[in-house]
GROMACS .gro file of C-alpha atoms in nm:
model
  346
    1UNK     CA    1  11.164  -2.829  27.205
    2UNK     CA    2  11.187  -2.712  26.845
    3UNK     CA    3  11.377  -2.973  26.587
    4UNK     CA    4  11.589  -2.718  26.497
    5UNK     CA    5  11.729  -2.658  26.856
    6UNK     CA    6  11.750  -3.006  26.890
    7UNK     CA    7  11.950  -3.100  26.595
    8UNK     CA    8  12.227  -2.892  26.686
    9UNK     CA    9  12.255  -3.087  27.018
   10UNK     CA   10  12.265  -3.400  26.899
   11UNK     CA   11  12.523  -3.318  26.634
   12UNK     CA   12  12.734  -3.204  26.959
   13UNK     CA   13  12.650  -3.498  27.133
   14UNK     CA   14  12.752  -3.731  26.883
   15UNK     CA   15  13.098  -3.530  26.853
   16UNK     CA   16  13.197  -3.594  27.196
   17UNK     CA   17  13.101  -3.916  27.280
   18UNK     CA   18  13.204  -4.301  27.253
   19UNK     CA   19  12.868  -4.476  27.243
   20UNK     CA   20  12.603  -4.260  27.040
   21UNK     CA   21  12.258  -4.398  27.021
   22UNK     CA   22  12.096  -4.104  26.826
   23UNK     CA   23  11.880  -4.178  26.528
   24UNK     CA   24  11.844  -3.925  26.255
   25UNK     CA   25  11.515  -3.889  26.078
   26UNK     CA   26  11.693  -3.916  25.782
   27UNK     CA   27  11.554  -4.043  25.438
   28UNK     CA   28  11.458  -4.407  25.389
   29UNK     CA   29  11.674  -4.581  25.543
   30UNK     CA   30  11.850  -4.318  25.700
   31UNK     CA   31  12.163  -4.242  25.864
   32UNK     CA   32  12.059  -4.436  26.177
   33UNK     CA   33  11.827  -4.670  25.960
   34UNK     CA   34  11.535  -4.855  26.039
   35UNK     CA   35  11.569  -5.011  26.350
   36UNK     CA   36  11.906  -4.994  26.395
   37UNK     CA   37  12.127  -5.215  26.629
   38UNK     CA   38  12.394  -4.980  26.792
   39UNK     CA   39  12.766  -5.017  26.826
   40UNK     CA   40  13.081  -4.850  27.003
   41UNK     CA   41  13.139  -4.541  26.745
   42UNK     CA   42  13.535  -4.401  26.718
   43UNK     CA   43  13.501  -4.029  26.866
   44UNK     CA   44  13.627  -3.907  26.527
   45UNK     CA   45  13.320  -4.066  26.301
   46UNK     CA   46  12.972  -4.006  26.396
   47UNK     CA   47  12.641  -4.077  26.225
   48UNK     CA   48  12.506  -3.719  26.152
   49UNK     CA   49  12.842  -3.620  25.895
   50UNK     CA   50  12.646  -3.554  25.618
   51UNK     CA   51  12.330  -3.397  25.804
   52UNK     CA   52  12.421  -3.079  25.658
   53UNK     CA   53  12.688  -3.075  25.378
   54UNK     CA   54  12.483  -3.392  25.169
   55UNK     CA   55  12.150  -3.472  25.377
   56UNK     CA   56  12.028  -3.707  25.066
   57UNK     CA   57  12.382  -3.903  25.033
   58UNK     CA   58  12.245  -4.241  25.183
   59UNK     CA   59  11.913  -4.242  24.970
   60UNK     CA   60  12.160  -4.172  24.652
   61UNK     CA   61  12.351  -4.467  24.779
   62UNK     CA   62  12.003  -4.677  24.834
   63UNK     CA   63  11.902  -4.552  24.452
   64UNK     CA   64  12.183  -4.720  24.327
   65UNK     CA   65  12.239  -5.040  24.554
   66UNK     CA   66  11.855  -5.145  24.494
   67UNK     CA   67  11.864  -5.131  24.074
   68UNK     CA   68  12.213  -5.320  24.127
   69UNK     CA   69  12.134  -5.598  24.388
   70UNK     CA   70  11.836  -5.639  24.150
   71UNK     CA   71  12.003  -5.686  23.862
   72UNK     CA   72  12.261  -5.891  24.010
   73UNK     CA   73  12.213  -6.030  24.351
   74UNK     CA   74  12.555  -6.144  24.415
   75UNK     CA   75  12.640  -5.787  24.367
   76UNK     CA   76  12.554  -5.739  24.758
   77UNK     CA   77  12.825  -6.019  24.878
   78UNK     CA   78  13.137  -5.818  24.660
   79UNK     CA   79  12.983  -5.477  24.801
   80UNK     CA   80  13.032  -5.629  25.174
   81UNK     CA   81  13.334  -5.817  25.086
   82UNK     CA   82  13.476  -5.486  24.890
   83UNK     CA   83  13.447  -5.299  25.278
   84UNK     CA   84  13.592  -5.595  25.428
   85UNK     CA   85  13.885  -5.612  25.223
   86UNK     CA   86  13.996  -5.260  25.212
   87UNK     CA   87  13.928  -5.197  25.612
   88UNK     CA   88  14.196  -5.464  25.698
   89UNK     CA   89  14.501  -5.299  25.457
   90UNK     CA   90  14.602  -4.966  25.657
   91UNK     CA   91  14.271  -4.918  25.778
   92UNK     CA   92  13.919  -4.860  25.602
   93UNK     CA   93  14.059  -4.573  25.361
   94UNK     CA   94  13.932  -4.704  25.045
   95UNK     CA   95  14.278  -4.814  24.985
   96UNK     CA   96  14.142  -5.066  24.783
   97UNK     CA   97  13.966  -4.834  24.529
   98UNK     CA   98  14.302  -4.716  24.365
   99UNK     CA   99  14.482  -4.799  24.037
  100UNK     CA  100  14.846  -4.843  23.921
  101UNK     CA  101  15.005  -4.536  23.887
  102UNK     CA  102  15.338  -4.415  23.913
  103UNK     CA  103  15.303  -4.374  24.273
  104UNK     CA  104  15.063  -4.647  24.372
  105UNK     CA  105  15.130  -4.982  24.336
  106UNK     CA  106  14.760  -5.105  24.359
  107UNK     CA  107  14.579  -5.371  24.626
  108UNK     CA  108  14.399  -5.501  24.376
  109UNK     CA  109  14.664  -5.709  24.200
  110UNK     CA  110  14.731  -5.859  24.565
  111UNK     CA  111  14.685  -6.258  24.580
  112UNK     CA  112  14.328  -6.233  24.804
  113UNK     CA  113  14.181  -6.019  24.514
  114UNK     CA  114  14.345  -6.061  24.171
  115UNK     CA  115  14.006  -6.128  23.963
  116UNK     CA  116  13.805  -6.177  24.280
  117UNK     CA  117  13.742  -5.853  24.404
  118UNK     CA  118  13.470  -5.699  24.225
  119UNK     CA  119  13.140  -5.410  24.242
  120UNK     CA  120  13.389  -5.135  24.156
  121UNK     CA  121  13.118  -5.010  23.881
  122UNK     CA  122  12.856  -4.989  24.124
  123UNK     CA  123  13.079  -4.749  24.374
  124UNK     CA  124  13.220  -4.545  24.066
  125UNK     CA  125  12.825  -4.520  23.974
  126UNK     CA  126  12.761  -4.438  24.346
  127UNK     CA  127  13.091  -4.194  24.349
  128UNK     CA  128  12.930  -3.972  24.013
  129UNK     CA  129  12.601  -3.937  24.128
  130UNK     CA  130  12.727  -3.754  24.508
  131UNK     CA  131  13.011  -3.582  24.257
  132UNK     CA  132  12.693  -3.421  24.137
  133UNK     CA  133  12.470  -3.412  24.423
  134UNK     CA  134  12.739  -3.270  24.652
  135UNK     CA  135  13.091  -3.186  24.518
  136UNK     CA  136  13.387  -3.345  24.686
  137UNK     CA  137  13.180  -3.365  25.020
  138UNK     CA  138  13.106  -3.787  25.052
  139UNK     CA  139  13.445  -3.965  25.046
  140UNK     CA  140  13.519  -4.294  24.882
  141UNK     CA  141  13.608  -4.496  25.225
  142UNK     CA  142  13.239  -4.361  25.339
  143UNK     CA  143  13.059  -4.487  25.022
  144UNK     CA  144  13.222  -4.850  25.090
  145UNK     CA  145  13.107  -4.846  25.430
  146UNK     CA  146  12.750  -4.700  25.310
  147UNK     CA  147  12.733  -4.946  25.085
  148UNK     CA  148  12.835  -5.241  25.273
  149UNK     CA  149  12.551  -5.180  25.523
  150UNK     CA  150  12.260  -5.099  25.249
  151UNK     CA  151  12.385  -5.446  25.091
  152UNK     CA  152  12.305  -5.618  25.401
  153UNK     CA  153  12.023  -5.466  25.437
  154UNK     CA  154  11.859  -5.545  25.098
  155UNK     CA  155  11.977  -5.892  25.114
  156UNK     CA  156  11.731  -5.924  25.437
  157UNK     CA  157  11.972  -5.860  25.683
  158UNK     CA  158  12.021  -5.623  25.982
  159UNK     CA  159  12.029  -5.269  25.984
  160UNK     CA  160  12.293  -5.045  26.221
  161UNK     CA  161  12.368  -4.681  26.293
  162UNK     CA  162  12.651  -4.634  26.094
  163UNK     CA  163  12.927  -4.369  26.195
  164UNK     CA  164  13.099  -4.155  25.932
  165UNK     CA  165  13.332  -3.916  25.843
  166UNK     CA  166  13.616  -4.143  25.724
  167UNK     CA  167  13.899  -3.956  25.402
  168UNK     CA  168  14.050  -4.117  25.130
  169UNK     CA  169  14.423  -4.219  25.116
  170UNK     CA  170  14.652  -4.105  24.911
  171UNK     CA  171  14.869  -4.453  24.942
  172UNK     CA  172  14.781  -4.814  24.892
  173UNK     CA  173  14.953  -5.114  25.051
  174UNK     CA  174  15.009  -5.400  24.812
  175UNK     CA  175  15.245  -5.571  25.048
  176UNK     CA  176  14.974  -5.491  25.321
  177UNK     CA  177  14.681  -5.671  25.097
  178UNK     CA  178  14.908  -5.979  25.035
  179UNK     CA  179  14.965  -6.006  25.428
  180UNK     CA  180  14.656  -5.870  25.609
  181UNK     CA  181  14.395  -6.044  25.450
  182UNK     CA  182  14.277  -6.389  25.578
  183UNK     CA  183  14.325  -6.642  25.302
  184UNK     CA  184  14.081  -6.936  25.252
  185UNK     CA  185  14.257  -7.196  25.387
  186UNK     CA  186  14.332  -7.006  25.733
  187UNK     CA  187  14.344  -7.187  26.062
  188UNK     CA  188  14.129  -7.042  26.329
  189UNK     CA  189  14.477  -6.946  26.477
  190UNK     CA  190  14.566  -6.797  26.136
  191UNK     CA  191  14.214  -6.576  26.133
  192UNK     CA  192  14.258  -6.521  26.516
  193UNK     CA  193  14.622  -6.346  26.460
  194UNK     CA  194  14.448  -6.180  26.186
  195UNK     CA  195  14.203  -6.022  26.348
  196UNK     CA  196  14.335  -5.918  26.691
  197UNK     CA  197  14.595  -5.721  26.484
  198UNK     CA  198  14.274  -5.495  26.367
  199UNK     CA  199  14.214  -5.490  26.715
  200UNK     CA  200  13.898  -5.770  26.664
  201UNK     CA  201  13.797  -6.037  26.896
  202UNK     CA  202  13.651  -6.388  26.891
  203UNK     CA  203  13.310  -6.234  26.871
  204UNK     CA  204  13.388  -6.007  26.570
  205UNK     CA  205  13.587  -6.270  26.363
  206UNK     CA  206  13.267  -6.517  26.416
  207UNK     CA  207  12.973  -6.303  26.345
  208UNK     CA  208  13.188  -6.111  26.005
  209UNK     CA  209  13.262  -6.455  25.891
  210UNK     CA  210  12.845  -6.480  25.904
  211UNK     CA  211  12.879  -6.260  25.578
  212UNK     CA  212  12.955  -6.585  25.376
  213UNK     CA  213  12.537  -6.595  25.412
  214UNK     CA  214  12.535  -6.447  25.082
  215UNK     CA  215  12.796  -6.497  24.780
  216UNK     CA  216  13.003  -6.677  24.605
  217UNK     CA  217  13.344  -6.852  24.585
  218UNK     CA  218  13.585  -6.973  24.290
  219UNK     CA  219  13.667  -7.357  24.308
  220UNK     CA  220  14.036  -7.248  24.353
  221UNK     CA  221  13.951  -7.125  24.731
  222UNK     CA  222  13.829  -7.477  24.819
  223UNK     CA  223  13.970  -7.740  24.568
  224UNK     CA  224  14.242  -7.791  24.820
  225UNK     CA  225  13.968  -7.935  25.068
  226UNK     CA  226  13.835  -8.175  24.802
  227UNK     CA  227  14.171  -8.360  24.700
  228UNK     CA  228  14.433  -8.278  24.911
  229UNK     CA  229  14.322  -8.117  25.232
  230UNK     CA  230  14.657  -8.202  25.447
  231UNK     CA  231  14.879  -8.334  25.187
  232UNK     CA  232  14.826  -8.691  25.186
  233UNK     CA  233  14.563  -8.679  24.877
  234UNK     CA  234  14.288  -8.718  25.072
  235UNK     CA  235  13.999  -8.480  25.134
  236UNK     CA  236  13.886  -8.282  25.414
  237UNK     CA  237  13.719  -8.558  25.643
  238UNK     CA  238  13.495  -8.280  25.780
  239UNK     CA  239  13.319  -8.271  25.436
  240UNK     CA  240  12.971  -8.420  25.498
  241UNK     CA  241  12.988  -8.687  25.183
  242UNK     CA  242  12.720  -8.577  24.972
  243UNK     CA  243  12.825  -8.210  25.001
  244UNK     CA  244  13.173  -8.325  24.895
  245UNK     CA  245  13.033  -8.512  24.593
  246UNK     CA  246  12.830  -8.217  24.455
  247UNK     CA  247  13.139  -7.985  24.508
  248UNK     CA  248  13.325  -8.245  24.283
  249UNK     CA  249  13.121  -8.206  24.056
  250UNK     CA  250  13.165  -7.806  24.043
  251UNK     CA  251  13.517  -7.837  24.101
  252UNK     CA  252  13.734  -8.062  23.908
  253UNK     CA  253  14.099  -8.210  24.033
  254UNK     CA  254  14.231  -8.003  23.712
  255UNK     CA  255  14.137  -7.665  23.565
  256UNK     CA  256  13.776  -7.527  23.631
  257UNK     CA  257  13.937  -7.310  23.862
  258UNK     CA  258  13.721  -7.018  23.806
  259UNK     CA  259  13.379  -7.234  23.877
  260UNK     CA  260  13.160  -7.101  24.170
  261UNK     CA  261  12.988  -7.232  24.397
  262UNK     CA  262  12.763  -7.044  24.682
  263UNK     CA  263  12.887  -7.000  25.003
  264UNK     CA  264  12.550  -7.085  25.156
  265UNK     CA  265  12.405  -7.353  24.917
  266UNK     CA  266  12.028  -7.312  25.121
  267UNK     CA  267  11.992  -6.933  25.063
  268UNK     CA  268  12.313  -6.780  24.841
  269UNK     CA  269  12.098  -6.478  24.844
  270UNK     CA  270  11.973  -6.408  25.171
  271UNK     CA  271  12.114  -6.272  25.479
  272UNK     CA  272  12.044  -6.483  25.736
  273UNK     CA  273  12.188  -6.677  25.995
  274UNK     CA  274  12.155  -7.063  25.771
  275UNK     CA  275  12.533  -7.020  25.719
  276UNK     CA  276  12.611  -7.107  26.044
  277UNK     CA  277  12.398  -7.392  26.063
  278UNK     CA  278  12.555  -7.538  25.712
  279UNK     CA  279  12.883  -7.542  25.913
  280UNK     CA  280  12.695  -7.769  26.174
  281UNK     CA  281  12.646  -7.997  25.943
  282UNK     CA  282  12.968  -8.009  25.795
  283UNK     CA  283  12.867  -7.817  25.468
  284UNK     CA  284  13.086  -7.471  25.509
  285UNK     CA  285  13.273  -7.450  25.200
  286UNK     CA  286  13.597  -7.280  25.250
  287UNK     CA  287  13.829  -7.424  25.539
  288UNK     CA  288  13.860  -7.067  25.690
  289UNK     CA  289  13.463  -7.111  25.766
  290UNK     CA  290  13.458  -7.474  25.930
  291UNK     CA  291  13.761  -7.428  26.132
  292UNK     CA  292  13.531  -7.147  26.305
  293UNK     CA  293  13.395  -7.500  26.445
  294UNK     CA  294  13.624  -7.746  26.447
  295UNK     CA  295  13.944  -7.538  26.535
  296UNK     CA  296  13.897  -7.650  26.905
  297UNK     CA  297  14.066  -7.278  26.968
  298UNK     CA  298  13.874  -7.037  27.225
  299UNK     CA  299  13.496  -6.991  27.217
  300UNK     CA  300  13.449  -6.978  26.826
  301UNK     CA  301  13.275  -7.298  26.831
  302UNK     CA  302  13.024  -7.233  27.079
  303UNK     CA  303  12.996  -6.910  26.902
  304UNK     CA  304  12.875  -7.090  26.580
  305UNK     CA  305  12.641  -7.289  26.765
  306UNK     CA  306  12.469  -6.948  26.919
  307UNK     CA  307  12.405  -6.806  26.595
  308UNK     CA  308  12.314  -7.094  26.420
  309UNK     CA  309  12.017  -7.117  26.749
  310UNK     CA  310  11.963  -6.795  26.715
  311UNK     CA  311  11.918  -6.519  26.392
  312UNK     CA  312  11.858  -6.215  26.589
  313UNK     CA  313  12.197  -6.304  26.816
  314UNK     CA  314  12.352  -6.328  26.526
  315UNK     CA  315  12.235  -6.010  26.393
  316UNK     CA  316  12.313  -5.822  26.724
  317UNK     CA  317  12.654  -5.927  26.694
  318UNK     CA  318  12.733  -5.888  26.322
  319UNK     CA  319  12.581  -5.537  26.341
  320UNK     CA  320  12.827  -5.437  26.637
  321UNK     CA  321  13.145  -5.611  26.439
  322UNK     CA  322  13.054  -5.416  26.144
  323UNK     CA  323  13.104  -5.072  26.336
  324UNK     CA  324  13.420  -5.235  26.531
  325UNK     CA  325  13.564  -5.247  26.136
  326UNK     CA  326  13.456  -4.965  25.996
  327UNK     CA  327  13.640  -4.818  26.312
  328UNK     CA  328  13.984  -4.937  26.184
  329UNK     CA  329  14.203  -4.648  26.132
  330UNK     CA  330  13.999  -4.434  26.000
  331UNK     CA  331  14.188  -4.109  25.822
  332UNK     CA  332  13.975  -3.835  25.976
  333UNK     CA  333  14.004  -3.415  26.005
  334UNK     CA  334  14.272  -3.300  25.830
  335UNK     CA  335  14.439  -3.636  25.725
  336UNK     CA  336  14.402  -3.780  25.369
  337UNK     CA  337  14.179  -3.642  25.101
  338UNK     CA  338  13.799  -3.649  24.954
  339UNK     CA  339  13.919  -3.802  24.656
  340UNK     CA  340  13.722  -3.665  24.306
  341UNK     CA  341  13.738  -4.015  24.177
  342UNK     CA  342  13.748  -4.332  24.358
  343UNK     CA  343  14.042  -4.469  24.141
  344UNK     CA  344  14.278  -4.185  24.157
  345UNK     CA  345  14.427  -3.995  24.390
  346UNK     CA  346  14.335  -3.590  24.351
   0.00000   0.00000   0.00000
């Protein structure tokens, strides 16, 4: 059969159904990427969005993403964590992306990322060169979730088929950022409630947490584990003791509360599945990571233990979760806007 009587097909086929396992050819990595692990896609997003109206948006978004990451590695971890944080306030409608105005009161003056959330450069950079490329065509909640995955990807991590097709509020949810997003020092009933209100399971809230492979966090997200854990002035006991010592040493009683330390100490940089083994051996910095072990709540322990045995489990699952977010809520058809610039609404 002639490609062009098939492409039509497959565009149809990926319109009407739940579960789409079509590749497209693509460029470089593609819509479907290179080897891609599938997911459950939302009937309104589908991978082939842009087949037609902006064929070269992903290798645009590659273009950028590689000179960034390679300037700045940890730029990969706030380009996941960007995706993560906006999908989880009224759904993933680059919410996030907005300023102040007279009408927006924005997310990112919320307590999770007042001077935390960061990479908005390298999606206004991303946002410019579609602009030009293909004129209010790629939205802003797409580029996140385009971004997200070709951050993974160049930090050595898995690959999916990524539906699109998402628009851009025209609202932001201050209140919603303050609320939604799982703080540091979360129990695993805390991230569990969390989660199953974006309609996530065990399995998702384990294998997303796996992003802490790469990145960074401030000494003020885990200083309460090094002095004064459960108010008594002690530490967390589930601190293995020379871990605990060197994160002293980052992060002082007093002040310093801007000092970072990696997330995953053995490879800050790479995607792969070490973080889960640091938490085996009691070296998971934040509390919201160890309590995936110790929380003694539902399978998430056992969970950690899988993908610490096994990468490509791990990979499997985190590439599934990924699609279950990017499936929150989505503003699709006629709802919202393709906003002109990321920071403002049209």
């Amino acid at each position: 059969m002639a490609i062009s009587k098939l492409i039509p097909t497959l565009v149809l086929f990926a319109l009407f159904s739940f579960d789409v396992g079509v590749a497209h050819p693509g460029l470089r990595f593609g819509w479907g990427s290179n080897n891609p692990i599938g997911g459950s896609f939302s009937s309104n997003l589908y991978p082939q969005f842009y087949q037609f109206s902006c064929p070269q948006a992903d290798e645009i978004v590659m273009t950028v993403l590689e000179k960034a990451i390679a300037k700045e590695p940890r730029m990969a971890a706030s380009l996941l964590r960007l995706h993560f944080h906006d999908c989880f306030v009224q759904g993933c409608d680059a919410s996030i992306l907005l300023d102040d105005s007279a009408t927006i009161r924005s997310e990112k003056n919320a307590g999770p990322n007042k001077n935390s959330i960061r990479g908005f450069q390298v999606i206004d950079e991303i946002k410019a060169k579609l602009e030009q490329a293909c004129p209010q065509t790629v939205s802003c909640a797409d580029i996140l979730a385009l971004a997200a995955r070709g951050s993974t990807i160049l930090s050595g991590g898995p690959s999916w088929e990524l539906p699109l097709g998402r628009r851009d509020s025209r609202t932001a949810s201050l209140n919603g950022a303050n609320t939604n997003i799982p703080a540091p020092n979360s129990t695993i009933q805390n991230l569990l409630t969390l989660f199953q209100r974006q309609g996530l399971n065990e399995e998702d809230l384990v294998s997303l947490s796996g992003g802490h492979t790469i990145g960074v966090a401030r000494c003020t997200t885990f200083k309460q584990r090094l002095y004064n854990q459960n108010g008594n002035n002690q530490p967390d006991e589930t601190l293995e003791r020379s871990y605990y010592y060197g994160l002293r040493s980052i992060c002082p009683p007093t002040g310093g509360d801007n000092n970072i330390s990696p997330l995953d100490l053995a490879s800050p940089s790479r995607f792969d599945n070490t973080y889960f083994k640091l938490l085996l051996w009691g070296k998971g910095l934040l509390t919201s990571d160890e309590v995936l072990l110790t929380g003694n709540v539902g399978k998430t322990g056992s969970l950690v233990k899988a993908y610490a045995e096994d990468e490509r489990l791990f990979f499997q699952q985190f590439a599934k979760s990924m699609v279950n977010m990017g499936n929150i809520q989505p503003l699709t058809g006629f709802n919202g806007e393709i906003r002109k610039s990321c920071h403002v609404i049209n």
